[in-house]
XYZ file of N, CA and C in Angstrom:
645
model
N 52.072 150.748 102.594
C 51.851 151.379 101.307
C 53.054 152.223 100.926
N 53.181 152.535 99.631
C 54.306 153.329 99.161
C 54.095 154.794 99.478
N 55.205 155.542 99.402
C 55.139 156.979 99.660
C 54.359 157.708 98.582
N 54.371 157.177 97.351
C 53.632 157.837 96.267
C 52.146 157.858 96.570
N 51.657 156.759 97.171
C 50.231 156.736 97.498
C 49.903 157.802 98.534
N 50.777 157.980 99.525
C 50.542 159.002 100.537
C 50.576 160.398 99.950
N 51.492 160.634 99.025
C 51.559 161.951 98.383
C 50.312 162.225 97.562
N 49.847 161.219 96.838
C 48.636 161.428 96.046
C 47.447 161.673 96.955
N 47.440 160.934 98.098
C 46.309 161.108 99.005
C 46.295 162.497 99.615
N 47.488 163.044 99.887
C 47.571 164.370 100.480
C 47.608 165.480 99.436
N 47.457 165.107 98.202
C 47.443 166.109 97.147
C 48.790 166.384 96.538
N 49.810 165.527 96.875
C 51.133 165.744 96.317
C 51.206 165.295 94.871
N 52.279 165.665 94.210
C 52.461 165.288 92.819
C 52.981 163.856 92.740
N 52.608 163.207 91.692
C 53.028 161.817 91.470
C 54.404 161.794 90.809
N 55.291 160.919 91.330
C 56.623 160.804 90.735
C 56.509 160.145 89.373
N 57.136 160.773 88.423
C 57.115 160.231 87.066
C 58.257 159.228 86.919
N 57.935 158.059 86.390
C 58.945 157.037 86.179
C 59.607 157.200 84.832
N 59.982 156.065 84.241
C 60.621 156.081 82.922
C 59.599 156.477 81.874
N 59.952 157.461 81.046
C 58.969 157.883 80.020
C 58.722 156.777 79.010
N 57.505 156.619 78.632
C 57.131 155.587 77.669
C 57.233 156.139 76.251
N 57.851 155.335 75.381
C 57.968 155.739 73.989
C 56.686 155.391 73.247
N 56.339 156.205 72.312
C 55.112 155.904 71.543
C 55.299 154.686 70.661
N 54.287 153.879 70.568
C 54.333 152.657 69.761
C 54.041 153.028 68.314
N 55.003 152.663 67.476
C 54.830 152.952 66.051
C 54.220 151.738 65.365
N 53.127 151.926 64.761
C 52.455 150.847 64.046
C 52.724 150.981 62.557
N 53.007 149.858 61.932
C 53.264 149.950 60.480
C 52.003 150.401 59.749
N 52.219 151.108 58.690
C 51.034 151.567 57.927
C 50.283 150.385 57.322
N 49.036 150.446 57.362
C 48.200 149.366 56.827
C 48.341 149.295 55.323
N 48.604 148.028 54.854
C 48.757 147.809 53.421
C 47.399 147.465 52.816
N 47.109 148.168 51.876
C 45.835 147.912 51.193
C 46.033 146.851 50.130
N 45.172 145.896 50.021
C 45.319 144.863 48.990
C 45.269 145.469 47.583
N 46.171 144.859 46.734
C 46.202 145.359 45.347
C 44.894 145.017 44.649
N 44.461 145.870 43.828
C 43.197 145.605 43.113
C 43.337 144.431 42.158
N 42.371 143.617 42.092
C 42.386 142.450 41.221
C 42.398 142.885 39.757
N 43.219 142.098 39.019
C 43.333 142.414 37.594
C 42.237 141.660 36.829
N 41.575 142.333 36.032
C 40.522 141.706 35.222
C 41.151 141.080 33.993
N 41.087 139.707 33.915
C 41.675 138.971 32.812
C 40.573 138.336 31.979
N 40.945 138.231 30.732
C 40.026 137.527 29.837
C 40.285 136.030 29.959
N 39.459 135.242 29.322
C 39.603 133.788 29.397
C 40.884 133.338 28.727
N 41.234 133.968 27.657
C 42.453 133.597 26.934
C 43.692 133.949 27.752
N 43.687 135.149 28.371
C 44.815 135.541 29.219
C 44.918 134.633 30.462
N 43.795 134.266 30.978
C 43.773 133.388 32.152
C 44.376 132.034 31.817
N 43.992 131.478 30.653
C 44.523 130.181 30.260
C 46.024 130.271 29.988
N 46.427 131.364 29.364
C 47.850 131.528 29.069
C 48.667 131.662 30.369
N 48.144 132.430 31.302
C 48.837 132.616 32.573
C 48.867 131.317 33.376
N 47.777 130.578 33.317
C 47.711 129.297 34.000
C 48.722 128.327 33.422
N 48.828 128.314 32.090
C 49.790 127.432 31.427
C 51.225 127.808 31.814
N 51.464 129.124 31.876
C 52.806 129.590 32.253
C 53.152 129.175 33.689
N 52.191 129.299 34.587
C 52.427 128.913 35.988
C 52.659 127.415 36.102
N 51.876 126.625 35.372
C 52.058 125.178 35.414
C 53.414 124.775 34.844
N 53.801 125.481 33.748
C 55.104 125.175 33.148
C 56.236 125.481 34.138
N 56.122 126.591 34.838
C 57.138 126.943 35.835
C 57.156 125.936 36.995
N 55.980 125.484 37.394
C 55.905 124.508 38.474
C 56.547 123.192 38.065
N 56.255 122.752 36.808
C 56.852 121.509 36.321
C 58.362 121.656 36.206
N 58.818 122.832 35.713
C 60.256 123.070 35.591
C 60.938 123.093 36.976
N 60.266 123.727 37.944
C 60.833 123.770 39.299
C 60.894 122.371 39.915
N 59.840 121.580 39.661
C 59.848 120.216 40.182
C 60.929 119.385 39.525
N 61.114 119.568 38.217
C 62.157 118.821 37.509
C 63.542 119.209 38.031
N 63.739 120.521 38.241
C 65.022 120.969 38.787
C 65.249 120.424 40.209
N 64.176 120.401 40.999
C 64.288 119.877 42.365
C 64.664 118.403 42.349
N 64.009 117.632 41.448
C 64.312 116.201 41.354
C 65.739 115.988 40.883
N 66.161 116.826 39.896
C 67.529 116.689 39.390
C 68.554 117.036 40.478
N 68.298 118.120 41.201
C 69.218 118.500 42.278
C 69.253 117.445 43.387
N 68.090 116.910 43.700
C 68.033 115.874 44.736
C 68.780 114.625 44.292
N 68.594 114.249 43.025
C 69.300 113.079 42.493
C 70.807 113.316 42.479
N 71.205 114.534 42.055
C 72.631 114.860 42.036
C 73.223 114.865 43.455
N 72.435 115.419 44.390
C 72.905 115.423 45.777
C 73.056 114.004 46.316
N 72.104 113.143 45.985
C 72.198 111.756 46.430
C 73.404 111.066 45.813
N 73.613 111.309 44.486
C 74.776 110.705 43.835
C 76.082 111.214 44.453
N 76.095 112.512 44.764
C 77.308 113.069 45.395
C 77.560 112.439 46.767
N 76.469 112.253 47.523
C 76.613 111.622 48.833
C 77.117 110.188 48.700
N 76.565 109.446 47.739
C 77.025 108.079 47.511
C 78.491 108.056 47.096
N 78.872 108.985 46.220
C 80.263 109.027 45.767
C 81.205 109.391 46.926
N 80.792 110.372 47.727
C 81.614 110.744 48.880
C 81.726 109.596 49.882
N 80.610 108.861 50.047
C 80.649 107.723 50.970
C 81.590 106.640 50.462
N 81.552 106.367 49.136
C 82.450 105.365 48.572
C 83.911 105.810 48.685
N 84.147 107.097 48.392
C 85.514 107.610 48.507
C 86.007 107.568 49.960
N 85.112 107.935 50.873
C 85.490 107.919 52.298
C 85.792 106.496 52.762
N 84.950 105.551 52.305
C 85.171 104.157 52.681
C 86.484 103.641 52.119
N 86.759 104.000 50.856
C 88.015 103.562 50.245
C 89.219 104.207 50.940
N 89.112 105.502 51.268
C 90.219 106.184 51.954
C 90.440 105.627 53.357
N 89.315 105.299 54.034
C 89.446 104.707 55.370
C 90.107 103.344 55.287
N 89.710 102.546 54.279
C 90.323 101.230 54.116
C 91.805 101.354 53.773
N 92.145 102.371 52.969
C 93.548 102.579 52.599
C 94.323 103.358 53.652
N 93.604 104.016 54.571
C 94.266 104.809 55.606
C 94.771 106.140 55.119
N 94.133 106.714 54.111
C 94.573 108.000 53.553
C 93.511 109.084 53.679
N 92.500 108.842 54.499
C 91.463 109.863 54.645
C 92.007 111.032 55.472
N 91.846 112.282 54.997
C 92.391 113.435 55.733
C 91.790 113.581 57.127
N 90.472 113.419 57.213
C 89.834 113.552 58.526
C 90.305 112.453 59.479
N 90.415 111.233 58.924
C 90.890 110.129 59.748
C 92.329 110.348 60.200
N 93.166 110.848 59.281
C 94.556 111.111 59.639
C 94.660 112.217 60.688
N 93.831 113.264 60.508
C 93.847 114.355 61.493
C 93.380 113.862 62.866
N 92.302 113.071 62.867
C 91.818 112.524 64.140
C 92.850 111.581 64.759
N 93.523 110.813 63.897
C 94.544 109.896 64.397
C 95.718 110.655 65.002
N 96.147 111.730 64.299
C 97.235 112.545 64.847
C 96.832 113.190 66.174
N 95.599 113.681 66.237
C 95.122 114.290 67.478
C 95.072 113.262 68.613
N 94.591 112.062 68.286
C 94.538 111.014 69.307
C 95.943 110.595 69.744
N 96.871 110.507 68.780
C 98.246 110.151 69.131
C 98.896 111.218 70.002
N 98.630 112.496 69.668
C 99.181 113.578 70.500
C 98.622 113.512 71.921
N 97.301 113.314 72.024
C 96.691 113.215 73.356
C 97.246 112.011 74.120
N 97.396 110.869 73.405
C 97.941 109.675 74.051
C 99.390 109.879 74.478
N 100.172 110.563 73.613
C 101.567 110.827 73.955
C 101.674 111.712 75.198
N 100.829 112.752 75.260
C 100.837 113.621 76.439
C 100.442 112.842 77.695
N 99.414 111.999 77.547
C 98.972 111.208 78.696
C 100.049 110.228 79.142
N 100.736 109.604 78.157
C 101.811 108.678 78.503
C 102.977 109.398 79.172
N 103.281 110.614 78.680
C 104.351 111.392 79.318
C 103.990 111.727 80.766
N 102.734 112.117 80.974
C 102.291 112.431 82.339
C 102.358 111.186 83.224
N 101.890 110.056 82.683
C 101.935 108.810 83.461
C 103.374 108.381 83.751
N 104.268 108.571 82.758
C 105.673 108.221 82.965
C 106.306 109.100 84.036
N 105.978 110.404 83.989
C 106.506 111.312 85.015
C 105.988 110.927 86.402
N 104.685 110.616 86.481
C 104.121 110.183 87.764
C 104.783 108.884 88.233
N 105.003 107.956 87.288
C 105.629 106.679 87.642
C 107.053 106.881 88.157
N 107.821 107.743 87.451
C 109.186 108.002 87.887
C 109.216 108.663 89.262
N 108.322 109.629 89.479
C 108.259 110.275 90.791
C 107.890 109.270 91.882
N 106.912 108.405 91.583
C 106.492 107.403 92.565
C 107.621 106.417 92.859
N 108.320 105.969 91.799
C 109.415 105.033 91.996
C 110.564 105.681 92.768
N 110.836 106.972 92.470
C 111.877 107.675 93.227
C 111.501 107.789 94.700
N 110.228 108.077 94.961
C 109.765 108.154 96.348
C 109.888 106.797 97.041
N 109.483 105.730 96.339
C 109.584 104.385 96.915
C 111.045 104.014 97.172
N 111.937 104.378 96.215
C 113.359 104.078 96.386
C 113.944 104.831 97.579
N 113.570 106.105 97.708
C 114.048 106.880 98.864
C 113.555 106.270 100.176
N 112.280 105.893 100.206
C 111.743 105.270 101.421
C 112.439 103.937 101.711
N 112.712 103.163 100.643
C 113.392 101.877 100.836
C 114.810 102.077 101.365
N 115.534 103.045 100.765
C 116.891 103.308 101.235
C 116.890 103.802 102.678
N 115.941 104.688 102.996
C 115.854 105.179 104.377
C 115.523 104.041 105.340
N 114.592 103.170 104.931
C 114.227 102.029 105.783
C 115.398 101.061 105.937
N 116.137 100.839 104.825
C 117.296 99.944 104.896
C 118.377 100.514 105.806
N 118.648 101.825 105.643
C 119.650 102.458 106.509
C 119.231 102.403 107.978
N 117.954 102.632 108.225
C 117.471 102.573 109.601
C 117.589 101.154 110.158
N 117.261 100.154 109.321
C 117.383 98.763 109.776
C 118.839 98.397 110.057
N 119.750 98.868 109.171
C 121.164 98.596 109.409
C 121.635 99.247 110.704
N 121.204 100.487 110.903
C 121.580 101.169 112.149
C 121.020 100.438 113.358
N 119.758 100.031 113.258
C 119.162 99.283 114.360
C 119.883 97.957 114.586
N 120.267 97.281 113.462
C 120.983 96.013 113.600
C 122.334 96.229 114.282
N 123.051 97.288 113.864
C 124.328 97.584 114.498
C 124.144 97.938 115.970
N 123.116 98.733 116.242
C 122.858 99.081 117.642
C 122.532 97.839 118.465
N 121.687 96.963 117.899
C 121.350 95.731 118.609
C 122.587 94.844 118.794
N 123.440 94.809 117.735
C 124.656 93.994 117.839
C 125.583 94.533 118.925
N 125.760 95.856 118.924
C 126.614 96.467 119.950
C 126.019 96.244 121.340
N 124.699 96.399 121.436
C 124.044 96.193 122.729
C 124.193 94.742 123.192
N 123.939 93.800 122.246
C 124.066 92.385 122.602
C 125.515 92.036 122.957
N 126.458 92.608 122.211
C 127.869 92.352 122.505
C 128.238 92.883 123.887
N 127.753 94.098 124.193
C 128.011 94.656 125.522
C 127.394 93.811 126.619
N 126.154 93.359 126.394
C 125.507 92.498 127.383
C 126.258 91.173 127.537
N 126.740 90.637 126.414
C 127.495 89.376 126.449
C 128.788 89.548 127.241
N 129.488 90.651 126.962
C 130.739 90.916 127.681
C 130.462 91.155 129.164
N 129.414 91.947 129.431
C 129.065 92.196 130.836
C 128.696 90.900 131.555
N 127.974 90.018 130.838
C 127.591 88.739 131.449
C 128.821 87.918 131.821
N 129.797 87.849 130.899
C 130.991 87.055 131.191
C 131.860 87.723 132.248
N 131.860 89.066 132.251
C 132.585 89.744 133.326
C 131.964 89.419 134.680
N 130.634 89.476 134.728
C 129.954 89.124 135.972
C 130.197 87.662 136.342
N 130.192 86.800 135.295
C 130.440 85.379 135.559
C 131.850 85.155 136.103
N 132.835 85.827 135.508
C 134.218 85.696 135.984
C 134.355 86.249 137.403
N 133.693 87.423 137.622
C 133.746 87.998 138.969
C 133.096 87.067 139.991
N 131.967 86.456 139.608
C 131.312 85.512 140.510
C 132.195 84.295 140.757
N 132.892 83.834 139.708
C 133.792 82.686 139.869
C 134.952 83.029 140.799
N 135.535 84.211 140.584
C 136.625 84.628 141.459
C 136.146 84.780 142.899
N 134.932 85.346 143.058
C 134.387 85.495 144.400
C 134.204 84.140 145.066
N 133.665 83.182 144.323
C 133.473 81.845 144.894
C 134.815 81.171 145.185
N 135.813 81.408 144.297
C 137.135 80.846 144.561
C 137.713 81.411 145.859
N 137.532 82.730 146.040
C 138.016 83.328 147.280
C 137.272 82.749 148.489
N 135.949 82.620 148.340
C 135.182 82.048 149.447
C 135.606 80.614 149.735
N 135.809 79.829 148.656
C 136.256 78.446 148.849
C 137.641 78.416 149.491
N 138.516 79.327 149.018
C 139.848 79.399 149.619
C 139.792 79.765 151.087
N 138.929 80.740 151.403
C 138.789 81.125 152.798
C 138.251 79.966 153.635
N 137.265 79.256 153.077
C 136.723 78.110 153.811
C 137.765 77.018 153.988
N 138.535 76.748 152.920
C 139.574 75.725 153.029
C 140.642 76.143 154.031
N 140.995 77.434 153.988
C 141.972 77.921 154.966
C 141.454 77.790 156.380
N 140.166 78.110 156.551
C 139.577 77.978 157.886
C 139.553 76.527 158.324
N 139.222 75.634 157.386
C 139.220 74.209 157.730
C 140.623 73.712 158.064
N 141.633 74.205 157.320
C 143.002 73.759 157.565
C 143.551 74.268 158.894
N 143.098 75.442 159.312
C 143.582 75.994 160.588
C 142.920 75.347 161.797
N 141.835 74.626 161.631
C 141.178 73.963 162.754
C 142.013 72.777 163.226
N 142.058 72.544 164.531
C 142.779 71.356 165.015
C 142.010 70.096 164.665
N 142.720 68.977 164.542
C 142.023 67.739 164.187
C 141.127 67.260 165.323
N 140.068 66.589 164.971
C 139.128 66.057 165.950
C 139.697 64.803 166.614
N 139.205 64.576 167.814
C 139.686 63.400 168.538
C 139.210 62.104 167.921
N 140.146 61.089 167.946
C 139.821 59.804 167.348
C 140.546 58.709 168.148
N 139.925 57.585 168.376
C 140.510 56.519 169.183
C 141.735 55.920 168.533
N 141.775 55.930 167.184
C 142.905 55.307 166.493
C 144.051 56.259 166.239
N 143.803 57.515 166.299
C 144.850 58.489 165.993
C 145.443 59.140 167.224
N 144.583 59.520 168.180
C 145.084 60.231 169.351
C 144.152 59.976 170.521
N 144.576 60.441 171.662
C 143.813 60.216 172.870
C 142.634 61.145 172.939
N 141.651 60.765 173.764
C 140.500 61.650 173.907
C 140.881 62.946 174.613
N 139.968 63.861 174.568
C 140.215 65.187 175.135
C 140.062 65.138 176.644
N 140.960 65.858 177.388
C 140.885 66.065 178.826
C 140.843 64.730 179.602
N 141.782 63.876 179.302
C 141.971 62.663 180.110
C 142.805 62.988 181.367
N 142.909 62.048 182.223
C 143.666 62.295 183.466
C 145.156 62.454 183.220
N 145.635 61.910 182.087
C 147.059 61.970 181.810
C 147.471 63.300 181.221
N 146.496 64.161 180.974
C 146.815 65.454 180.376
C 147.566 66.288 181.377
N 148.571 67.006 180.882
C 149.388 67.844 181.751
C 148.536 68.923 182.359
N 148.797 69.170 183.640
C 148.030 70.162 184.378
C 148.267 71.557 183.780
N 147.178 72.235 183.572
C 147.265 73.579 182.985
C 147.220 73.620 181.465
N 147.146 72.428 180.821
C 147.093 72.374 179.354
C 145.664 72.096 178.926
N 145.201 72.800 177.924
C 143.798 72.676 177.492
C 143.692 72.312 176.011
N 144.679 71.699 175.465
C 144.637 71.266 174.067
C 144.168 69.839 173.997
N 143.847 69.392 172.821
C 143.313 68.051 172.666
C 144.397 66.975 172.736
N 145.592 67.295 172.335
C 146.670 66.304 172.312
C 147.988 66.970 172.688
N 148.938 66.136 172.953
C 150.251 66.644 173.313
C 151.276 66.103 172.332
N 152.307 66.862 172.184
C 153.364 66.395 171.297
C 154.209 65.323 171.990
N 155.018 64.619 171.250
C 155.837 63.539 171.792
C 156.893 64.063 172.757
N 157.462 65.198 172.427
C 158.513 65.746 173.314
C 157.922 66.150 174.648
N 156.737 66.700 174.603
C 156.099 67.113 175.850
C 155.686 65.891 176.659
N 155.229 64.849 175.951
C 154.904 63.609 176.658
C 156.136 63.024 177.363
N 157.268 63.075 176.673
C 158.491 62.549 177.282
C 158.898 63.353 178.505
N 158.738 64.686 178.389
C 159.086 65.536 179.534
C 158.167 65.234 180.712
N 156.875 65.025 180.409
C 155.934 64.733 181.482
C 156.247 63.386 182.149
N 156.667 62.440 181.324
C 156.987 61.130 181.883
C 158.284 61.144 182.708
N 159.235 61.998 182.295
C 160.525 62.055 183.001
C 160.440 62.785 184.335
N 159.464 63.633 184.509
C 159.360 64.411 185.748
C 159.023 63.518 186.925
N 158.051 62.614 186.846
C 157.772 61.763 187.990
C 158.917 60.834 188.328
N 159.693 60.351 187.345
C 160.815 59.467 187.614
C 161.899 60.184 188.400
N 162.124 61.448 188.017
C 163.158 62.199 188.743
C 162.742 62.474 190.171
N 161.439 62.615 190.364
C 160.957 62.863 191.713
C 161.109 61.628 192.577
N 160.976 60.481 191.944
C 161.131 59.264 192.683
C 162.589 59.052 193.072
């Protein structure tokens, strides 16, 4: 419950809120007393009221007819001006539409130019990057090609040296024994103390001359 209820219950004073203004009522209008008319005055007044009503109706019909004629005339003039293109409202609306269209076209043109500039920048950057990559790939491929041929030449030289060494080793070997070329190895006619496969002619002659001298 509110504190005001507790105060009232305990005998406290009630808080006064917003003071209420007194309501003013308009004074009552008393109806005007009826006028006592004779029959002649009544008929005359009735005729006057009817005449005013007929006149008001005639004026209303005339004003309505004039208003309709004015509307028809304005419609014909508007139609003719629209067909000729000289209507002020049409020209104003056309100018407003052209201004709005011009602003919109300017905005679209600016957006288009910005977009095309962005696309051109991206294309140039992509082209430059591709050219750089192509040059890098070309340099890399050229280096690999040169390295390959260097390795190939080195391998060829190495094999030539190996072949030369093998040929030299083969050339330094003594010839093998053959029945048609020389005598077999370690025959009885071989000089004592000699361990070669063959003997030279001078040595053979010396060996042959030694036994003759002994005889």
